[in-house]
Amino acid sequence: MARQIPLAPSAPWFRLELDKADWSGERAQDLIHWYGQMLLIRRFEEKLLDLEKAGLIHGPAHASIGQEAGAVGAMAALGTDDKINGTHRAHHQVLLKLLNPSVPDGFDIRTDDFAPGMDEAIYRFMAEIMGLTPGYCGGRGGSMHMRFAGAGVVGTSAIVGGNPPHAAGYALADKMLGRDHISVAFFGDGAAQNGASYEAMNIAAAQSLPVIFFIENNLYGVATHISDVTRETRLSSRGAMLGIASIECDGMDVVAVHRAMVEARRIIRETGGPVVVEALCYRHFHQSGSRSGSDFGYRTKEEEAAWRERDPIALAEARLTALGLLSPDEFARIDALMTDRVAAAAARLTEPVPGGNTLRIPEGLWPDPATRDHGILGDLSELAGKRMLDHDDMRPDAIEKVKFVTAASETLAAAMARDPRIIVMGEDAHQMRGGVSGFTKGALERWPERVLPMSIAENGFTGVALGAALNGLRPVVEIMFGDFCFTAADQIANGVGKVRHMFGDGFPVPIVMRVRISPHTGYGSQHSGDPSALFGLFPGWRIVTPSNAFDYIGLMNSALACDDPVVVFEHTELYQKEFDVPAGDREFHIPFGSARIVRPGAACTVLATSVMVQNAVKAAEETGIDAEVIDLRNIDHHGIDWALIGKSIDRTGRVIIAEQTARSLSMGGTWAAEIQERFFDCLDHEILRVTGGLAAPTVSAALNRAALATVADVKNALLRIAEK
């Protein structure tokens, strides 16, 4: 007889219920302080909405009015060294995290004035939201993107679901570096339905990371009610089903939130983490601005009124009054203090328009437009003093032949010996004696604990790697097939590709992504692409394409030492080929931005990448055309060696760009345009481009070969360019 046996999650999952009596269990000073902080957030955001109405905020202002208890209760459980991030609606959390390090010990909100550092935090945060130079990110982040690592704000994200992987990465770094801190990702009900949030929670659980996933369930993703998009509206269930201890609490009650956070910290202390906290709350206004949701027809006035009766500040006032902790005069004094400090910050950022009764922003507070592109990448000063080597520097009596894949494994192992911050993350990276390509063989033999297996979730673990890089590690991320980069495109583009410039520069982002390119193997359209053009769209990446083992060693060592994000494209056709390298040396570097003349010539210049370098050399030899073949090596916007290329074009007057990939993914069009702008007067012929077909390769061997550029295609281009 079949039986139905109920199943339950393996992790604790519960609602934390409090009543009035629980308030008396907290220190009176804390309750009063928390009330004042909720009021500060409220007055701060009300001022922001006034500034927005006056046209003094460029962009949205996502107010958290109504959700203050969640921020205050959570921040009261965190120290300065604990990390947070948030979403597009993060004013409440960020303001307190910035402010709290400057609050003096014993500060009494009833009698004391704000310390200068407290005023400065309010001023600089308001300046950032207004897009002004005094802001923490120089005005580049604005309302939705904030970073100030000194206070533990490692970087918010306006992409729904974009930030939870980063917080897991912060926690990974703290765990691996032996730091007793926790990280908190704040996100909403909308992000709880997002794949990246699920991926981040799953990775955090698998790695037992000290991170809290704090879900502010305010019921609405913009105008869509949670019940319209998910059947299971108890969002803490997401954690429980992944084996994560999960707590639901009243997000309108500051004490309830604080108790939930304290419990979450206890669980992390005893189990390693993670924990999910779901705070049930409500935003009083629409997605952005000061109008109510009912004005747009997706909420009723009755629903809004019912939630306003549970306003967290009103609730706190009632509880504090019942406990006899504050008098009416003290409530008024606290409100006046908060209103005054916010007004003082706004006054420093505005001035009256002469002859009128409106305000404007003083001209001197705007960022200089000439700095619009500053800080996209660093200056590579971290590579100064590194031992540089190139092919011409090899001693003939100290050369050995090594397979490309062996050089890759040995180079990583040598780098990990030098730098304990280097870790490897990827699918199957810890198995098969070195992963699917053998890259981690040397690392697994010596540091298996630094080779982390990842679930099949490229977007999730790329985001985790970014968070880890922002918090002290130097992760190497392995992408098994080039096409899989597109599943990680959000973190590649909106995360890694923009993070430094968006937050105003001044900090490292040392992440290396290894991408295996296998267009010739018959794996078909979804496993055969070269996504270098994707990375080329975002100037926050450095891109290298080694065509031999020597270049791989030097470029990978530079990538591993670089404080910028670097993607290294590895063509699997090269893996089993042998190349000359310095005997026993896996620690030299090749400087970024240096192309190499592989074959000198005078008839034309061939700019080639990866396997097309040797294809171009072979084509020149078979046609007898005296082509100069240049291995670009670096193909990002900042790394193209225009000086070397320009000298070659000046000699030859003719250019061929040779890429194996599909024409639709080719970067050659961009390079051709740049050549036209830089060297037009040197050109004696139109620029020719050699690429594969328009579409990606398919499985058929005949169609696979036809889809890719070959030696024959380069030969045809050489013959054509030599005709005139």
XYZ file of C-alpha atoms in Angstrom:
724
model
C 0.000 0.000 0.000
C 1.483 3.309 -1.029
C 2.020 5.738 1.797
C 2.538 9.468 1.822
C 5.285 10.388 4.267
C 5.487 14.118 5.053
C 8.865 15.709 4.435
C 10.292 18.716 6.212
C 13.277 20.934 5.427
C 16.573 19.876 6.948
C 17.204 23.363 8.330
C 15.230 25.276 10.978
C 12.455 27.433 9.546
C 10.359 29.512 11.899
C 8.587 32.793 12.545
C 9.891 34.880 15.419
C 6.862 36.307 17.261
C 7.202 39.180 19.744
C 4.759 41.137 21.857
C 4.856 44.343 23.885
C 6.583 42.647 26.777
C 9.629 41.881 24.643
C 10.385 45.571 24.308
C 11.002 45.771 28.049
C 13.714 43.140 27.620
C 15.902 45.563 25.620
C 18.084 48.267 27.111
C 16.176 51.550 27.383
C 19.079 53.447 25.834
C 19.032 51.139 22.812
C 15.294 51.499 22.272
C 15.544 55.292 22.367
C 18.538 55.266 20.034
C 16.774 52.985 17.562
C 13.759 55.261 17.570
C 15.956 58.251 16.785
C 17.644 56.387 13.945
C 14.302 55.459 12.378
C 13.291 59.103 12.596
C 16.578 60.201 11.029
C 15.986 57.905 8.054
C 12.427 59.214 7.683
C 13.466 62.879 7.749
C 16.423 62.195 5.436
C 14.234 60.589 2.801
C 11.528 63.210 3.123
C 14.192 65.804 2.373
C 15.323 63.751 -0.634
C 11.782 63.755 -1.988
C 11.640 67.526 -1.542
C 14.914 67.875 -3.436
C 13.605 65.614 -6.179
C 10.461 67.713 -6.570
C 12.669 70.784 -6.832
C 14.594 69.186 -9.694
C 17.780 68.894 -7.656
C 18.129 65.108 -7.928
C 18.920 63.712 -11.347
C 17.429 60.241 -11.609
C 15.145 58.228 -9.345
C 14.745 58.441 -5.579
C 13.551 55.079 -4.305
C 12.367 55.941 -0.812
C 12.239 53.323 1.918
C 9.718 55.275 4.001
C 7.785 52.698 6.013
C 10.666 50.198 6.049
C 12.925 51.933 8.572
C 12.587 49.282 11.282
C 14.298 46.665 9.145
C 17.362 48.808 8.593
C 17.680 49.971 12.183
C 17.093 46.547 13.713
C 19.606 44.959 11.374
C 22.324 47.606 11.661
C 22.130 47.473 15.455
C 23.386 43.880 15.208
C 26.329 44.730 12.931
C 29.785 46.134 13.557
C 31.826 48.423 11.327
C 33.819 45.492 9.916
C 30.685 43.574 8.967
C 29.757 44.127 5.331
C 26.495 44.978 3.666
C 25.112 45.645 0.257
C 21.670 46.566 -0.957
C 19.551 47.198 -3.983
C 18.127 50.253 -5.706
C 16.164 50.902 -2.475
C 18.975 51.052 0.094
C 19.018 54.589 1.565
C 17.891 53.350 4.966
C 20.511 50.642 5.356
C 23.385 52.586 3.826
C 22.752 55.768 5.809
C 23.043 53.951 9.124
C 26.045 51.860 8.076
C 27.833 55.076 7.097
C 26.753 56.891 10.238
C 27.290 54.283 12.941
C 31.119 54.240 12.960
C 31.053 57.931 13.939
C 28.529 57.614 16.772
C 30.439 58.212 20.048
C 30.248 55.656 22.832
C 27.497 56.599 25.246
C 25.819 58.914 22.719
C 22.415 59.958 24.092
C 20.052 61.086 21.387
C 17.928 62.938 23.966
C 20.642 65.342 25.031
C 23.745 65.113 22.829
C 24.531 66.923 19.607
C 25.720 65.035 16.568
C 29.463 64.403 16.361
C 31.165 65.974 13.304
C 31.608 62.552 11.700
C 27.886 61.892 11.945
C 27.069 65.146 10.178
C 29.706 64.393 7.565
C 28.156 60.991 6.812
C 24.728 62.565 6.235
C 26.239 65.308 4.089
C 28.360 63.001 1.930
C 25.573 60.484 1.438
C 23.128 63.199 0.418
C 25.773 64.621 -1.926
C 26.188 61.219 -3.532
C 22.467 60.831 -4.103
C 22.474 64.277 -5.723
C 25.383 63.258 -7.988
C 27.888 65.705 -6.517
C 31.636 65.624 -5.951
C 31.553 65.476 -2.118
C 29.663 62.192 -2.342
C 31.297 58.950 -1.334
C 31.654 57.908 -4.983
C 32.195 61.404 -6.327
C 28.589 61.528 -7.516
C 28.921 58.615 -9.928
C 26.786 56.202 -7.947
C 23.861 58.396 -7.031
C 20.886 56.939 -5.237
C 21.174 53.337 -6.385
C 24.919 52.606 -6.391
C 26.864 53.202 -3.182
C 30.226 52.084 -1.868
C 32.292 53.113 1.115
C 34.370 50.169 2.244
C 35.590 52.011 5.329
C 32.126 51.619 6.841
C 31.470 48.144 5.421
C 29.365 49.285 2.453
C 31.081 47.225 -0.229
C 28.732 48.189 -3.051
C 25.002 48.281 -3.715
C 23.493 47.175 -7.017
C 20.513 48.555 -8.902
C 20.091 45.239 -10.736
C 17.345 43.237 -9.056
C 19.053 40.099 -7.769
C 22.483 41.457 -8.617
C 23.750 41.991 -5.086
C 23.190 38.680 -3.189
C 26.089 36.914 -4.991
C 28.407 39.777 -4.049
C 27.558 39.470 -0.358
C 28.229 35.739 -0.522
C 31.587 36.662 -2.024
C 32.391 39.042 0.820
C 31.614 36.228 3.238
C 33.753 33.778 1.267
C 36.715 36.145 1.537
C 36.198 36.664 5.269
C 35.972 32.920 5.833
C 39.036 32.036 3.780
C 41.111 34.869 5.234
C 40.158 33.955 8.790
C 38.236 37.130 9.635
C 35.394 36.905 12.155
C 32.898 39.074 10.288
C 29.518 38.554 8.652
C 28.019 39.965 5.492
C 24.421 40.907 4.798
C 22.649 41.147 1.440
C 19.484 43.251 1.610
C 17.014 42.632 -1.183
C 13.293 42.531 -1.781
C 10.515 40.177 -2.742
C 11.191 40.824 -6.413
C 14.824 39.742 -6.140
C 13.766 36.655 -4.194
C 12.237 35.379 -7.453
C 15.477 36.032 -9.352
C 17.802 33.224 -10.326
C 20.960 34.974 -9.138
C 19.548 35.244 -5.610
C 18.783 31.537 -5.563
C 22.221 30.738 -6.971
C 23.907 32.896 -4.340
C 21.985 31.257 -1.488
C 22.787 27.790 -2.804
C 26.507 28.541 -3.164
C 26.595 30.130 0.293
C 24.948 27.056 1.775
C 27.280 24.647 -0.007
C 30.299 26.602 1.240
C 28.834 27.334 4.740
C 29.428 31.062 4.390
C 28.813 33.651 7.152
C 26.227 35.651 5.233
C 22.666 36.725 5.999
C 20.224 37.034 3.115
C 17.834 39.700 4.414
C 14.604 39.773 2.390
C 12.510 42.920 2.774
C 9.164 41.526 1.702
C 7.090 44.653 1.071
C 4.678 42.646 -1.121
C 5.225 44.603 -4.352
C 7.825 44.459 -7.093
C 7.120 47.925 -8.497
C 3.364 47.424 -9.041
C 3.115 43.633 -9.111
C 1.841 41.879 -5.985
C 3.903 38.947 -4.861
C 0.944 36.563 -5.196
C 0.815 37.348 -8.922
C 4.282 35.936 -9.557
C 4.756 33.104 -7.072
C 2.522 30.524 -5.449
C 4.680 30.263 -2.304
C 4.640 33.777 -0.873
C 6.515 32.824 2.295
C 9.859 33.858 0.909
C 11.909 32.484 3.780
C 10.975 29.091 2.330
C 13.618 29.698 -0.347
C 16.292 29.372 2.280
C 14.743 26.471 4.130
C 14.503 24.402 0.963
C 18.240 24.908 0.413
C 19.140 23.716 3.884
C 19.550 27.267 5.235
C 18.192 28.250 8.634
C 15.416 30.731 7.884
C 13.564 33.225 10.072
C 10.424 35.224 9.371
C 9.791 38.338 11.459
C 7.663 41.472 11.646
C 9.596 44.020 9.619
C 7.581 46.906 11.078
C 8.827 46.151 14.610
C 12.434 47.234 15.191
C 12.849 44.930 18.189
C 11.557 41.927 16.244
C 14.040 42.579 13.440
C 16.875 43.068 15.890
C 16.062 39.810 17.692
C 15.947 37.982 14.348
C 19.372 39.358 13.423
C 20.839 38.429 16.795
C 19.476 34.916 16.340
C 20.922 34.795 12.829
C 24.343 35.750 14.178
C 24.076 33.018 16.796
C 23.269 30.436 14.130
C 26.216 31.568 12.015
C 28.501 31.410 15.033
C 27.443 27.819 15.710
C 27.022 26.463 12.164
C 29.103 28.720 9.945
C 26.055 30.044 8.090
C 24.273 31.167 6.040
C 20.884 32.391 7.344
C 17.818 33.846 5.621
C 15.832 36.551 7.419
C 12.507 37.606 5.913
C 11.106 40.872 7.285
C 7.451 41.478 6.428
C 7.108 45.202 5.731
C 5.496 47.809 3.510
C 6.717 50.855 1.597
C 4.361 53.779 1.997
C 5.028 55.261 -1.429
C 5.254 54.114 -5.029
C 8.397 52.518 -6.457
C 10.013 55.928 -6.834
C 8.964 59.397 -5.762
C 6.374 60.594 -3.250
C 3.085 59.377 -4.725
C 1.184 56.441 -3.266
C 0.717 53.139 -5.023
C -3.026 53.709 -4.986
C -2.506 56.727 -7.240
C -1.416 54.243 -9.908
C -4.229 51.802 -9.222
C -2.252 48.760 -8.074
C -2.965 49.186 -4.355
C -6.108 50.241 -2.543
C -6.289 53.170 -0.188
C -7.680 50.804 2.424
C -4.643 48.540 2.211
C -2.289 51.495 2.491
C -4.190 52.875 5.476
C -4.049 49.539 7.254
C -0.291 49.337 6.859
C 0.189 52.973 7.880
C -1.506 52.107 11.160
C 1.456 49.784 11.704
C 4.017 52.462 10.809
C 7.288 51.467 12.545
C 7.934 54.941 13.950
C 4.397 55.271 15.301
C 4.690 51.778 16.787
C 7.952 52.720 18.485
C 6.479 55.953 19.846
C 3.580 54.028 21.360
C 5.851 51.418 22.925
C 8.314 53.978 24.293
C 5.458 55.998 25.743
C 3.932 52.924 27.373
C 7.304 52.068 28.898
C 7.659 55.613 30.208
C 10.986 56.091 28.440
C 10.280 59.332 26.551
C 8.126 62.350 27.296
C 6.323 64.429 24.661
C 9.035 67.102 24.975
C 11.765 64.499 24.417
C 10.002 63.131 21.346
C 9.818 66.675 19.987
C 13.475 67.359 20.786
C 14.609 64.202 18.979
C 12.490 65.046 15.939
C 13.835 68.602 15.877
C 17.417 67.309 16.084
C 16.974 64.875 13.185
C 15.193 67.456 11.048
C 17.891 70.023 11.772
C 20.855 67.750 10.914
C 19.268 66.713 7.646
C 18.448 70.336 6.797
C 22.025 71.331 7.592
C 23.361 68.797 5.094
C 20.965 69.997 2.399
C 21.922 73.616 3.087
C 25.582 72.795 2.382
C 24.601 71.349 -0.985
C 22.240 74.056 -2.233
C 22.055 77.824 -2.530
C 19.272 80.317 -3.316
C 18.816 81.358 -6.898
C 19.576 85.096 -6.967
C 16.401 87.133 -7.136
C 14.142 84.114 -6.641
C 12.773 81.800 -3.981
C 14.087 78.521 -5.403
C 17.282 76.598 -4.798
C 20.059 75.441 -7.063
C 23.226 73.390 -6.708
C 26.429 75.482 -6.432
C 28.486 75.121 -9.579
C 31.595 74.065 -7.666
C 29.953 70.897 -6.363
C 29.462 69.280 -9.766
C 32.030 66.722 -10.975
C 34.288 67.927 -13.776
C 32.837 66.587 -17.070
C 36.395 66.041 -18.255
C 36.676 63.199 -15.732
C 33.813 61.226 -17.260
C 36.049 58.276 -18.207
C 38.469 58.403 -15.294
C 38.826 55.303 -13.184
C 37.547 52.669 -15.593
C 40.698 50.678 -14.934
C 43.813 51.145 -12.819
C 47.199 52.344 -13.993
C 48.926 48.938 -13.738
C 51.391 50.323 -11.194
C 51.004 47.036 -9.308
C 52.971 45.371 -12.134
C 55.920 47.742 -11.758
C 58.989 45.831 -10.694
C 57.674 42.482 -11.928
C 60.152 40.445 -13.973
C 59.149 40.954 -17.593
C 60.176 38.605 -20.373
C 59.329 38.171 -24.047
C 60.227 35.660 -26.734
C 63.404 37.432 -27.815
C 64.694 37.286 -24.237
C 64.819 33.472 -24.094
C 68.292 31.974 -23.868
C 68.788 29.284 -26.533
C 70.476 27.010 -24.010
C 67.615 27.262 -21.486
C 64.529 26.329 -23.488
C 62.144 23.422 -23.027
C 59.096 22.301 -24.946
C 55.901 22.235 -22.888
C 52.303 21.545 -23.747
C 50.025 24.563 -23.483
C 47.780 22.863 -20.899
C 50.761 21.811 -18.779
C 52.108 25.348 -18.775
C 48.686 26.589 -17.687
C 48.514 24.222 -14.715
C 52.087 24.896 -13.627
C 51.668 28.656 -13.916
C 48.595 28.666 -11.688
C 50.287 26.458 -9.078
C 53.349 28.708 -8.993
C 51.167 31.791 -8.583
C 49.180 30.206 -5.757
C 52.445 29.418 -3.991
C 53.380 33.093 -4.160
C 49.995 34.519 -3.201
C 47.689 32.795 -0.669
C 44.817 35.052 -1.725
C 44.417 33.281 -5.086
C 41.527 30.801 -5.210
C 39.913 28.940 -8.104
C 36.171 28.639 -8.660
C 34.455 26.603 -11.336
C 32.322 23.670 -12.348
C 34.183 20.377 -11.817
C 37.340 22.346 -10.998
C 38.006 20.055 -8.024
C 37.538 16.777 -9.910
C 39.136 14.734 -12.710
C 42.690 15.527 -11.562
C 42.491 19.111 -12.655
C 39.019 19.818 -13.931
C 37.826 19.413 -17.497
C 41.017 20.929 -18.940
C 43.646 19.978 -16.375
C 44.100 23.591 -15.334
C 43.815 22.911 -11.595
C 46.017 19.786 -11.507
C 48.947 21.491 -9.784
C 46.680 23.452 -7.458
C 44.773 20.349 -6.325
C 48.008 18.575 -5.493
C 49.019 21.332 -3.060
C 45.976 23.451 -2.103
C 42.755 21.487 -2.626
C 40.978 23.726 -0.094
C 41.551 26.702 -2.432
C 39.879 25.011 -5.419
C 36.149 25.481 -4.886
C 33.515 23.463 -6.747
C 30.670 25.562 -8.067
C 27.164 24.617 -9.094
C 26.136 25.049 -12.720
C 25.340 28.695 -12.115
C 27.775 30.910 -13.988
C 25.994 34.157 -13.150
C 25.883 33.249 -9.478
C 29.477 32.218 -9.010
C 30.816 35.051 -11.160
C 29.007 37.425 -8.803
C 30.396 35.573 -5.787
C 33.879 35.927 -7.262
C 33.348 39.663 -7.698
C 32.313 40.020 -4.066
C 35.347 38.010 -2.969
C 37.632 40.201 -5.085
C 36.177 43.323 -3.481
C 36.935 41.896 -0.044
C 40.528 40.737 -0.304
C 40.717 37.544 -2.388
C 42.049 37.147 -5.920
C 39.621 34.649 -7.468
C 40.185 32.801 -10.723
C 36.849 31.892 -12.328
C 36.717 29.102 -14.871
C 34.036 29.190 -17.574
C 33.840 25.766 -19.179
C 32.670 26.927 -22.625
C 32.737 30.403 -24.103
C 28.999 30.519 -24.725
C 28.384 30.095 -21.004
C 29.635 33.648 -20.526
C 26.280 34.782 -21.819
C 24.538 33.082 -18.899
C 26.827 35.167 -16.671
C 26.401 38.315 -18.751
C 24.736 40.332 -15.985
C 27.657 39.934 -13.604
C 30.216 40.264 -16.411
C 28.653 43.505 -17.647
C 26.704 45.184 -14.848
C 28.908 43.772 -12.105
C 32.580 43.316 -12.914
C 32.565 45.482 -16.030
C 31.200 48.608 -14.342
C 32.010 48.318 -10.654
C 35.151 50.425 -10.416
C 34.028 53.332 -12.579
C 30.524 53.314 -11.078
C 31.835 53.622 -7.534
C 34.446 56.255 -8.257
C 37.674 54.219 -8.518
C 40.342 53.938 -5.837
C 39.998 50.218 -5.080
C 41.162 46.962 -6.692
C 38.965 44.456 -8.529
C 41.427 41.559 -8.915
C 39.379 38.902 -10.668
C 40.638 36.640 -13.457
C 38.185 34.798 -15.683
C 39.449 31.859 -17.741
C 37.255 31.163 -20.745
C 37.723 28.000 -22.822
C 37.030 28.455 -26.543
C 36.179 25.244 -28.418
C 34.687 26.188 -31.794
C 36.175 23.237 -33.672
C 35.014 20.323 -31.507
C 31.517 19.683 -32.861
C 29.720 20.736 -29.714
C 27.319 22.879 -31.728
C 25.903 26.343 -31.575
C 25.625 26.674 -27.793
C 29.155 25.503 -26.928
C 31.286 26.873 -29.766
C 31.205 30.648 -29.531
C 33.954 33.137 -28.797
C 32.387 35.792 -26.512
C 35.342 38.186 -26.533
C 33.109 40.799 -28.159
C 30.864 40.710 -25.084
C 33.778 41.703 -22.871
C 34.895 44.240 -25.446
C 31.646 46.134 -24.948
C 32.646 46.976 -21.385
C 35.937 48.855 -20.968
C 36.216 47.730 -17.343
C 37.742 44.446 -18.566
C 41.236 43.685 -19.805
C 41.176 40.948 -22.471
C 44.089 38.683 -23.419
C 44.298 35.934 -26.049
C 47.523 33.908 -25.729
C 48.391 31.975 -28.869
C 51.174 29.846 -27.350
C 52.396 28.552 -23.998
C 55.036 31.269 -23.555
C 52.468 34.022 -23.882
C 50.074 32.142 -21.637
C 52.611 32.000 -18.801
C 53.524 35.680 -19.062
C 50.031 37.026 -19.608
C 48.442 34.836 -16.924
C 51.039 35.920 -14.374
C 50.324 39.550 -15.205
C 46.590 38.857 -14.927
C 47.004 37.204 -11.527
C 49.019 40.157 -10.244
C 46.770 42.795 -11.813
C 44.275 44.795 -9.757
C 41.905 45.018 -12.731
C 39.479 42.371 -14.001
C 41.161 40.272 -16.699
C 39.590 37.675 -18.972
C 41.960 35.118 -20.497
C 40.682 33.318 -23.592
C 42.114 29.833 -24.076
C 41.607 28.074 -27.379
C 41.388 24.352 -26.697
C 42.987 23.594 -30.075
C 46.225 24.784 -28.467
C 46.017 22.654 -25.321
C 47.969 19.603 -26.500
C 50.442 21.476 -28.694
C 53.999 21.958 -27.495
C 55.740 25.324 -27.431
C 59.138 26.678 -26.471
C 59.262 28.232 -23.012
C 62.094 29.134 -20.604
C 63.200 25.928 -18.902
C 61.739 25.621 -15.409
C 60.402 29.189 -15.397
C 56.694 29.739 -14.777
C 56.930 33.093 -13.007
C 57.799 35.707 -15.646
C 55.358 38.364 -16.832
C 54.444 39.936 -20.147
C 53.315 43.572 -19.915
C 49.773 44.343 -20.935
C 49.460 46.452 -24.050
C 52.332 44.840 -25.948
C 51.620 43.122 -29.245
C 54.290 41.004 -30.924
C 55.538 40.764 -34.480
C 55.511 37.032 -35.153
C 56.571 37.315 -38.787
C 58.204 40.484 -40.156
C 57.138 41.574 -43.631
C 56.574 44.525 -45.939
C 53.644 43.651 -48.206
C 50.833 44.049 -45.678
C 50.030 43.927 -41.969
C 47.988 41.017 -40.633
C 46.492 41.557 -37.170
C 45.658 38.144 -35.754
C 44.394 36.586 -32.536
C 44.690 33.150 -30.937
C 44.894 30.250 -33.429
C 44.699 32.675 -36.335
C 48.242 33.831 -35.590
C 49.812 30.605 -36.841
C 47.156 30.321 -39.550
C 48.231 33.723 -40.837
C 51.917 32.773 -40.752
C 51.153 29.599 -42.685
C 49.051 31.508 -45.225
C 51.871 33.976 -45.836
C 54.368 31.178 -46.362
C 52.084 29.240 -48.715
C 51.229 32.287 -50.837
C 54.736 33.686 -50.829
C 53.356 37.109 -49.886
C 55.661 39.022 -47.553
C 53.058 39.707 -44.874
C 53.905 41.074 -41.452
C 51.916 39.063 -38.914
C 51.199 40.674 -35.539
C 49.874 38.707 -32.586
C 47.678 41.250 -30.817
C 47.748 39.368 -27.468
C 45.711 42.145 -25.797
C 42.420 42.959 -27.500
C 40.642 45.260 -25.038
C 40.164 48.970 -25.625
C 43.070 49.867 -23.354
C 45.482 47.130 -24.406
C 45.690 47.315 -28.197
C 49.309 48.155 -29.059
C 48.561 50.978 -31.471
C 52.168 52.158 -31.439
C 53.467 48.864 -32.848
C 50.508 48.523 -35.205
C 50.929 52.070 -36.460
C 54.607 51.542 -37.297
C 53.728 48.401 -39.225
C 50.918 50.068 -41.189
C 53.193 52.991 -41.958
C 55.587 50.501 -43.626
C 53.033 48.304 -45.405
C 50.021 50.554 -46.094
C 47.701 47.545 -46.079
C 45.827 45.757 -43.285
C 44.098 42.413 -42.841
C 42.332 41.561 -39.577
C 42.139 37.798 -39.007
C 39.721 36.279 -36.484
C 38.411 32.732 -36.431
C 35.057 33.522 -34.872
C 31.708 34.178 -36.519
C 31.474 37.581 -38.152
C 28.601 38.509 -35.860
C 30.918 38.072 -32.841
C 33.957 39.621 -34.472
C 35.732 42.575 -32.880
C 37.473 43.420 -36.131
C 34.908 46.007 -37.170
C 35.752 48.081 -34.116
C 39.476 47.767 -34.770
C 39.010 48.679 -38.430
C 37.196 51.867 -37.451
C 40.005 52.750 -35.047
C 42.627 52.122 -37.729
C 40.741 54.418 -40.100
C 40.723 57.177 -37.488
C 44.347 56.761 -36.467
C 46.168 55.772 -39.653
C 43.970 56.772 -42.593
C 46.759 58.654 -44.370
C 48.940 55.524 -44.293
C 46.411 53.238 -45.938
C 46.740 52.259 -49.601
C 43.918 49.716 -49.609
C 40.627 49.126 -47.852
C 40.944 47.130 -44.637
C 40.069 43.473 -45.151
C 38.503 41.336 -42.460
C 38.792 37.568 -42.245
C 36.166 35.929 -40.043
C 34.000 32.862 -39.893
C 30.446 32.754 -41.181
C 27.588 34.834 -39.902
C 26.141 32.118 -37.678
C 27.650 30.009 -34.927
C 29.090 26.575 -35.801
C 26.711 23.635 -35.848
C 27.371 19.965 -35.084
C 27.878 18.662 -38.640
C 31.626 18.313 -39.241
C 31.340 19.890 -42.675
C 29.286 22.840 -41.427
C 31.489 23.195 -38.342
C 34.594 23.620 -40.505
C 32.797 25.963 -42.868
C 31.674 28.220 -40.016
C 35.226 29.090 -38.932
C 37.933 31.134 -40.615
C 40.850 29.031 -41.852
C 44.269 29.310 -43.445
C 42.536 29.303 -46.830
C 40.504 32.378 -45.902
C 43.649 34.264 -44.913
C 45.335 33.185 -48.137
C 42.427 34.558 -50.153
C 42.650 37.874 -48.308
C 46.415 38.041 -48.883
C 46.006 37.391 -52.588
C 43.275 40.009 -52.835
C 45.192 42.703 -50.974
C 48.308 42.047 -53.025
C 46.495 42.532 -56.353
C 46.602 46.312 -56.329
